[in-house]
Coordinates of C-alpha atoms in Angstrom, one line a residue:
X1 CA 84.3 -211.6 53.7
X2 CA 82.5 -214.8 54.7
X3 CA 78.9 -214.1 55.9
X4 CA 78.4 -214.7 59.6
X5 CA 76.5 -217.6 60.8
X6 CA 72.8 -217.0 61.5
X7 CA 72.1 -220.4 63.0
X8 CA 72.3 -219.3 66.7
X9 CA 70.9 -215.8 66.4
X10 CA 68.7 -214.7 69.3
X11 CA 65.1 -213.7 68.3
X12 CA 65.6 -210.1 69.3
X13 CA 68.7 -210.0 67.0
X14 CA 66.7 -211.3 64.1
X15 CA 63.9 -208.9 64.8
X16 CA 66.5 -206.1 64.7
X17 CA 67.9 -207.2 61.3
X18 CA 64.3 -207.4 59.9
X19 CA 63.5 -204.0 61.1
X20 CA 66.7 -202.5 59.7
X21 CA 66.1 -204.1 56.3
X22 CA 62.4 -203.0 56.3
X23 CA 63.4 -199.4 57.0
X24 CA 66.0 -199.3 54.3
X25 CA 63.9 -201.1 51.6
X26 CA 60.9 -198.9 52.3
X27 CA 62.9 -195.7 52.0
X28 CA 62.1 -194.6 55.6
X29 CA 65.8 -194.6 56.4
X30 CA 68.9 -194.3 54.3
X31 CA 71.7 -193.8 56.8
X32 CA 72.7 -195.2 60.2
X33 CA 71.5 -192.1 62.2
X34 CA 68.2 -192.3 60.4
X35 CA 67.9 -196.0 61.3
X36 CA 68.5 -195.2 64.9
X37 CA 65.7 -192.6 64.7
X38 CA 63.2 -194.8 62.8
X39 CA 63.7 -198.1 64.7
X40 CA 64.4 -196.7 68.2
X41 CA 67.5 -198.8 68.4
X42 CA 70.8 -197.5 70.0
X43 CA 73.5 -196.3 67.5
X44 CA 75.9 -199.0 68.6
X45 CA 73.2 -201.7 67.9
X46 CA 72.4 -200.1 64.5
X47 CA 76.1 -200.2 63.7
X48 CA 76.3 -203.8 64.6
X49 CA 73.2 -204.8 62.7
X50 CA 74.2 -203.0 59.6
X51 CA 77.6 -204.6 59.7
X52 CA 76.0 -208.0 60.0
X53 CA 73.7 -207.3 57.0
X54 CA 76.6 -205.9 54.9
X55 CA 78.6 -209.1 55.6
X56 CA 75.6 -211.1 54.3
X57 CA 75.3 -208.9 51.2
X58 CA 71.9 -207.6 52.1
X59 CA 73.0 -204.0 52.6
X60 CA 75.6 -202.0 50.7
X61 CA 77.2 -198.7 51.1
X62 CA 75.7 -195.8 49.1
X63 CA 77.1 -192.4 48.3
X64 CA 78.2 -190.0 50.9
X65 CA 75.4 -187.7 51.7
X66 CA 75.3 -184.0 52.4
X67 CA 76.4 -183.1 56.0
X68 CA 74.0 -181.4 58.3
X69 CA 76.7 -180.7 60.8
X70 CA 79.8 -182.9 61.7
X71 CA 81.0 -185.8 59.5
X72 CA 78.9 -186.5 56.3
X73 CA 76.9 -189.8 56.7
X74 CA 77.3 -192.7 54.3
X75 CA 74.1 -193.7 52.7
X76 CA 72.8 -197.3 52.8
X77 CA 71.0 -199.2 50.1
X78 CA 69.4 -202.6 49.6
X79 CA 71.3 -204.4 46.7
X80 CA 68.4 -205.2 44.5
X81 CA 70.8 -206.4 41.8
X82 CA 72.1 -209.3 44.0
X83 CA 69.5 -211.8 42.8
X84 CA 66.6 -212.3 40.5
X85 CA 63.0 -213.3 41.0
X86 CA 60.7 -215.1 38.5
X87 CA 57.1 -213.8 38.7
X88 CA 53.9 -214.7 37.0
X89 CA 50.4 -213.5 37.0
X90 CA 47.7 -215.7 35.5
X91 CA 44.3 -214.5 34.4
X92 CA 41.3 -216.3 33.0
X93 CA 42.5 -215.7 29.5
X94 CA 46.1 -214.5 29.8
X95 CA 49.6 -215.2 31.2
X96 CA 51.9 -212.4 32.3
X97 CA 55.4 -213.4 33.3
X98 CA 58.7 -211.5 34.1
X99 CA 62.1 -211.6 35.6
X100 CA 62.6 -209.0 38.3
X101 CA 65.3 -207.8 40.5
X102 CA 64.9 -208.1 44.3
X103 CA 62.9 -204.8 44.5
X104 CA 60.3 -205.6 41.9
X105 CA 61.8 -203.8 38.9
X106 CA 61.0 -205.8 35.9
X107 CA 64.0 -206.7 33.8
X108 CA 62.1 -208.5 31.0
X109 CA 58.4 -209.5 30.7
X110 CA 56.0 -211.0 28.4
X111 CA 52.2 -211.4 28.2
X112 CA 50.3 -213.7 25.9
X113 CA 46.8 -215.2 25.6
X114 CA 46.1 -218.4 27.5
X115 CA 43.2 -220.5 28.6
X116 CA 43.3 -221.3 32.3
X117 CA 40.7 -224.0 31.8
X118 CA 43.3 -226.1 30.1
X119 CA 44.5 -227.2 33.5
X120 CA 47.6 -226.6 35.6
X121 CA 50.0 -228.9 33.8
X122 CA 49.5 -227.3 30.4
X123 CA 49.4 -223.7 31.7
X124 CA 52.3 -223.8 34.2
X125 CA 54.4 -225.7 31.7
X126 CA 54.0 -222.7 29.4
X127 CA 54.8 -220.3 32.2
X128 CA 58.0 -222.3 32.9
X129 CA 58.9 -222.1 29.2
X130 CA 58.4 -218.4 29.3
X131 CA 60.5 -218.0 32.4
X132 CA 63.4 -220.0 30.7
X133 CA 63.1 -217.7 27.7
X134 CA 63.1 -214.6 29.8
X135 CA 66.2 -215.7 31.7
X136 CA 68.0 -216.2 28.5
X137 CA 66.9 -212.7 27.3
X138 CA 68.4 -211.0 30.4
X139 CA 71.6 -213.0 30.1
X140 CA 73.9 -214.4 32.7
X141 CA 73.7 -212.9 36.1
X142 CA 72.9 -213.5 39.7
X143 CA 70.9 -216.6 40.7
X144 CA 67.1 -216.9 41.1
X145 CA 66.2 -216.2 44.7
X146 CA 62.5 -217.2 44.4
X147 CA 59.4 -217.6 42.3
X148 CA 56.1 -215.7 42.9
X149 CA 52.8 -216.6 41.2
X150 CA 49.4 -215.0 41.3
X151 CA 46.4 -217.1 40.4
X152 CA 42.8 -216.0 39.5
X153 CA 41.1 -217.9 42.2
X154 CA 41.1 -218.6 46.0
X155 CA 44.5 -219.7 47.2
X156 CA 45.4 -221.2 50.6
X157 CA 48.4 -219.0 51.3
X158 CA 50.1 -221.3 53.8
X159 CA 50.3 -224.2 51.2
X160 CA 50.2 -222.3 48.0
X161 CA 47.4 -224.5 46.6
X162 CA 44.3 -223.2 44.8
X163 CA 41.1 -224.2 46.7
X164 CA 37.9 -224.9 44.6
X165 CA 38.7 -222.1 42.2
X166 CA 35.4 -221.4 40.3
X167 CA 37.0 -220.6 36.9
X168 CA 39.8 -223.1 37.1
X169 CA 38.7 -226.6 36.5
X170 CA 41.3 -229.2 37.5
X171 CA 43.3 -226.8 39.6
X172 CA 41.7 -227.6 43.0
X173 CA 44.6 -228.6 45.4
X174 CA 47.3 -228.6 42.7
X175 CA 50.8 -228.2 44.2
X176 CA 52.0 -225.1 42.3
X177 CA 54.9 -224.7 44.6
X178 CA 56.3 -228.0 43.8
X179 CA 55.8 -227.6 40.1
X180 CA 58.2 -224.6 40.0
X181 CA 60.5 -225.6 42.8
X182 CA 61.6 -228.7 41.1
X183 CA 62.4 -226.9 37.9
X184 CA 64.1 -223.8 39.2
X185 CA 65.4 -225.1 42.6
X186 CA 64.1 -222.0 44.4
X187 CA 61.5 -221.3 47.1
X188 CA 58.0 -220.5 45.7
X189 CA 55.1 -218.4 46.9
X190 CA 51.6 -218.5 45.5
X191 CA 48.7 -216.1 46.2
X192 CA 45.5 -214.8 44.7
X193 CA 46.1 -212.5 41.8
X194 CA 44.3 -209.6 43.3
X195 CA 46.3 -209.8 46.5
X196 CA 49.6 -209.5 44.5
X197 CA 48.2 -206.6 42.7
X198 CA 47.4 -204.9 45.9
X199 CA 50.8 -205.6 47.2
X200 CA 52.3 -204.1 44.1
X201 CA 50.3 -201.0 44.5
X202 CA 51.3 -200.7 48.2
X203 CA 55.0 -200.9 47.3
X204 CA 55.2 -199.1 43.9
X205 CA 51.8 -197.4 43.2
X206 CA 49.4 -194.9 44.5
X207 CA 48.9 -196.8 47.8
X208 CA 52.6 -196.5 48.8
X209 CA 52.8 -195.1 52.3
X210 CA 49.1 -195.5 53.1
X211 CA 47.7 -197.6 55.9
X212 CA 44.2 -198.7 54.8
X213 CA 43.5 -199.4 51.1
X214 CA 41.2 -201.4 49.0
X215 CA 42.3 -202.5 45.5
X216 CA 39.5 -203.9 43.3
X217 CA 40.1 -205.7 40.1
X218 CA 37.1 -205.7 37.6
X219 CA 38.0 -208.1 34.8
X220 CA 36.4 -211.4 33.8
X221 CA 35.8 -211.8 37.5
X222 CA 35.8 -209.4 40.4
X223 CA 38.1 -209.5 43.5
X224 CA 39.6 -207.2 46.0
X225 CA 42.9 -207.0 47.9
X226 CA 42.8 -205.4 51.3
X227 CA 45.7 -203.4 52.9
X228 CA 45.1 -202.9 56.7
X229 CA 47.6 -200.9 58.8
X230 CA 50.1 -200.9 55.9
X231 CA 50.1 -204.7 55.4
X232 CA 48.3 -207.0 53.1
X233 CA 45.4 -208.6 54.9
X234 CA 44.9 -212.2 53.6
X235 CA 42.6 -213.5 56.4
X236 CA 42.8 -216.8 58.2
X237 CA 43.1 -219.0 55.2
X238 CA 44.0 -216.5 52.5
X239 CA 40.7 -215.6 51.0
X240 CA 40.0 -212.2 52.4
X241 CA 38.7 -209.8 49.8
X242 CA 36.9 -212.3 47.6
X243 CA 34.0 -209.9 47.0
X244 CA 33.1 -211.3 43.7
X245 CA 31.0 -213.9 45.3
X246 CA 29.0 -211.7 47.8
X247 CA 25.3 -211.5 46.9
X248 CA 24.7 -208.4 44.9
X249 CA 21.0 -209.1 44.1
X250 CA 18.7 -211.2 46.3
X251 CA 16.4 -213.4 44.4
X252 CA 18.5 -213.2 41.1
X253 CA 18.2 -216.1 38.7
X254 CA 21.7 -215.4 37.3
X255 CA 23.9 -218.4 38.1
X256 CA 27.5 -217.6 39.1
X257 CA 30.5 -219.8 38.2
X258 CA 30.8 -220.6 41.9
X259 CA 27.4 -222.4 41.7
X260 CA 25.4 -219.7 43.6
X261 CA 23.0 -217.1 42.3
X262 CA 23.2 -213.3 42.2
X263 CA 26.9 -212.9 42.9
X264 CA 28.4 -209.6 42.1
X265 CA 30.8 -211.2 39.6
X266 CA 27.9 -212.9 37.8
X267 CA 26.0 -209.6 37.4
X268 CA 28.8 -207.0 37.0
X269 CA 32.1 -208.7 35.9
X270 CA 33.6 -208.8 32.5
X271 CA 32.0 -212.3 31.7
X272 CA 28.6 -210.7 32.7
X273 CA 29.1 -207.8 30.4
X274 CA 30.2 -210.2 27.6
X275 CA 27.0 -212.3 28.1
X276 CA 24.7 -209.3 28.1
X277 CA 26.5 -207.5 25.3
X278 CA 26.4 -210.5 23.1
X279 CA 22.6 -210.9 23.8
X280 CA 22.1 -207.2 22.9
X281 CA 24.0 -207.7 19.6
X282 CA 22.0 -210.7 18.6
X283 CA 18.8 -209.1 19.4
X284 CA 19.7 -206.0 17.3
X285 CA 19.7 -203.7 20.3
X286 CA 23.2 -202.5 19.9
X287 CA 24.5 -201.8 16.2
X288 CA 28.0 -201.3 17.5
X289 CA 28.2 -204.7 19.2
X290 CA 26.3 -206.4 16.3
X291 CA 29.1 -205.1 14.0
X292 CA 31.7 -206.7 16.3
X293 CA 30.0 -210.0 15.8
X294 CA 29.7 -209.6 12.1
X295 CA 33.5 -209.1 11.9
X296 CA 33.9 -212.5 13.5
X297 CA 35.2 -211.1 16.8
X298 CA 34.1 -212.2 20.2
X299 CA 32.3 -209.9 22.5
X300 CA 34.0 -209.6 25.9
X301 CA 34.1 -207.1 28.7
X302 CA 36.7 -205.0 26.8
X303 CA 34.6 -204.9 23.7
X304 CA 31.6 -203.6 25.7
X305 CA 33.9 -201.0 27.3
X306 CA 35.1 -199.9 23.9
X307 CA 31.6 -199.7 22.6
X308 CA 30.7 -197.4 25.5
X309 CA 33.6 -195.1 24.8
X310 CA 32.3 -194.8 21.2
X311 CA 28.9 -193.7 22.6
X312 CA 26.9 -197.0 22.2
X313 CA 23.8 -196.4 24.5
X314 CA 23.4 -200.1 25.3
X315 CA 27.0 -200.5 26.3
X316 CA 26.8 -197.4 28.4
X317 CA 23.8 -198.8 30.2
X318 CA 25.4 -202.1 30.8
X319 CA 28.6 -200.5 32.2
X320 CA 26.5 -198.1 34.4
X321 CA 24.7 -201.0 35.9
X322 CA 27.9 -202.8 36.5
X323 CA 29.5 -199.8 38.1
X324 CA 26.5 -199.2 40.4
X325 CA 26.5 -202.7 41.7
X326 CA 30.3 -202.6 42.3
X327 CA 29.8 -199.2 44.0
X328 CA 27.1 -200.6 46.3
X329 CA 29.4 -203.5 47.3
X330 CA 32.3 -201.1 47.9
X331 CA 30.1 -198.9 50.0
X332 CA 29.5 -201.8 52.4
X333 CA 33.3 -202.4 52.6
X334 CA 33.8 -198.6 53.2
X335 CA 31.4 -198.5 56.1
X336 CA 33.0 -201.6 57.6
X337 CA 36.7 -201.1 56.8
X338 CA 37.0 -197.3 56.4
X339 CA 39.9 -197.1 53.8
X340 CA 41.5 -193.9 52.8
X341 CA 41.9 -195.1 49.2
X342 CA 40.1 -197.4 46.7
X343 CA 42.1 -198.3 43.7
X344 CA 40.2 -199.6 40.7
X345 CA 41.9 -201.8 38.1
X346 CA 41.1 -204.5 35.5
X347 CA 39.9 -204.6 31.9
X348 CA 36.3 -203.4 32.7
X349 CA 37.7 -200.3 34.4
X350 CA 39.4 -199.2 31.1
X351 CA 36.0 -197.9 30.0
X352 CA 37.3 -194.6 31.2
X353 CA 36.0 -191.8 33.4
X354 CA 32.3 -192.8 33.0
X355 CA 32.7 -196.1 34.8
X356 CA 34.9 -194.7 37.6
X357 CA 32.6 -191.8 38.1
X358 CA 29.6 -194.1 38.5
X359 CA 31.5 -196.2 41.0
X360 CA 32.7 -193.3 42.9
X361 CA 29.2 -191.5 43.0
X362 CA 27.6 -194.7 44.3
X363 CA 30.3 -195.2 47.0
X364 CA 29.9 -191.7 48.1
X365 CA 26.2 -191.7 48.3
X366 CA 25.7 -195.0 50.0
X367 CA 28.5 -194.7 52.6
X368 CA 28.6 -192.9 55.9
X369 CA 29.9 -189.3 55.7
X370 CA 32.7 -189.8 58.2
X371 CA 33.9 -192.9 56.3
X372 CA 34.1 -190.9 53.0
X373 CA 35.5 -187.7 54.5
X374 CA 38.9 -188.2 53.0
X375 CA 38.3 -191.2 50.8
X376 CA 39.7 -191.2 47.2
X377 CA 38.4 -193.6 44.5
X378 CA 40.9 -193.6 41.6
X379 CA 42.1 -195.7 38.7
X380 CA 45.4 -197.6 39.2
X381 CA 48.3 -196.1 37.3
X382 CA 50.4 -199.5 37.3
X383 CA 47.5 -201.8 36.6
X384 CA 49.4 -203.7 33.9
X385 CA 52.5 -204.2 36.2
X386 CA 51.0 -204.3 39.7
X387 CA 50.6 -208.0 39.8
X388 CA 54.1 -208.9 38.6
X389 CA 55.8 -206.3 40.8
X390 CA 53.6 -207.4 43.8
X391 CA 54.6 -211.0 43.2
X392 CA 58.2 -210.0 43.5
X393 CA 57.6 -208.1 46.8
X394 CA 55.6 -211.2 48.1
X395 CA 58.8 -213.3 47.6
X396 CA 61.1 -210.8 49.2
X397 CA 58.8 -210.1 52.1
X398 CA 58.8 -213.8 52.9
X399 CA 62.6 -214.3 52.4
X400 CA 63.3 -211.3 54.7
X401 CA 60.8 -212.3 57.3
X402 CA 61.8 -213.1 60.9
X403 CA 60.7 -216.7 60.3
X404 CA 62.8 -217.4 57.2
X405 CA 65.7 -215.0 57.1
X406 CA 67.7 -216.9 59.8
X407 CA 67.5 -220.2 57.9
X408 CA 69.6 -218.8 55.0
X409 CA 71.3 -215.6 56.2
X410 CA 74.5 -217.5 57.0
X411 CA 74.9 -218.7 53.4
X412 CA 74.3 -215.2 51.9
X413 CA 71.6 -216.3 49.5
X414 CA 68.4 -218.4 49.4
X415 CA 69.2 -219.6 45.9
X416 CA 68.8 -223.3 45.6
X417 CA 66.8 -223.4 48.8
X418 CA 63.5 -224.7 47.5
X419 CA 62.8 -226.3 50.9
X420 CA 62.3 -222.9 52.5
X421 CA 58.6 -223.1 51.6
X422 CA 58.2 -226.9 52.1

């Protein structure tokens, strides 16, 4: 059956379609009667909207469900297998890339070391090569519907361009969208890496179903993603949650990569742990870290975390100081934002229960009692996949939004429509 034209759809019709899709994709409704209950639409309207979406290939019949009286209802499902999404998550020292289905299930993925300071052309060219290899790995199948990328720095979400990223020389204003759109002939969305991680947690992690959440990544740098009223909060320009560059210590002489002094990232992030851990090793204060240097290995945040797990007192103190500074900053966010959940991820947080316990204790002791009455501070369970899965959801959220869905619904697929983000 040919999909119906979406060119002349009334705004309220489009809104209905978006609401039906969101209810099915989120799992809040799986049958037509449930859709009527969840959305508040009449049953006839639900039947019409479901038929429209099925014609377009965006809904499919599921199995017949158990009857609770009367005719057994037919289930509905979102056909995640109808297309593919290319997703990438860039860090200061790594690249993660994957091919996913339309619901963020990773069909093939790869991670490798990389140096983001080599510049956008070199790094993104390598990402594109990995995309091509992964597409070959998964074999022939449905077309690529979109590309989602997370970058380790501030991104103006409306344009997909990084803006003065502290650890990414040569990336300022680079048109990441056009780079991938030309090669893969698909619409492209770009965001800060921690935002896509927060989105991944919201859709497939411990934050699923919650309204107000903070996801904090403590890696080479520090950043946070904010979920407010069940939606990712990017702010006016897209840089909400960039807590790594709040002042953690007034009067500090420690220079941050952003050019200011005393930033949280400069005092408590992975790069700070590496700096202080290497100094301790060279001064002979830490025999464990000195041995790391003697083996010819570099000391980074993960090395300090590993030293702490092995009981090295210097590493334990460094991590404790980092955790307390992070906790103090989070306490300010808790008092201001009042989340129900703080998720902690990133390489530094892999130090184990000690680090998380210090963060949690500091947050609880420095926040208002009412703000922490039901607050949980826990480690992410999908930390290594949150960004990739979140990037896929970022693409699908945009493609199925009221603004973009009508522009391609009549064709049944957004594949080949790179101009959707132009």
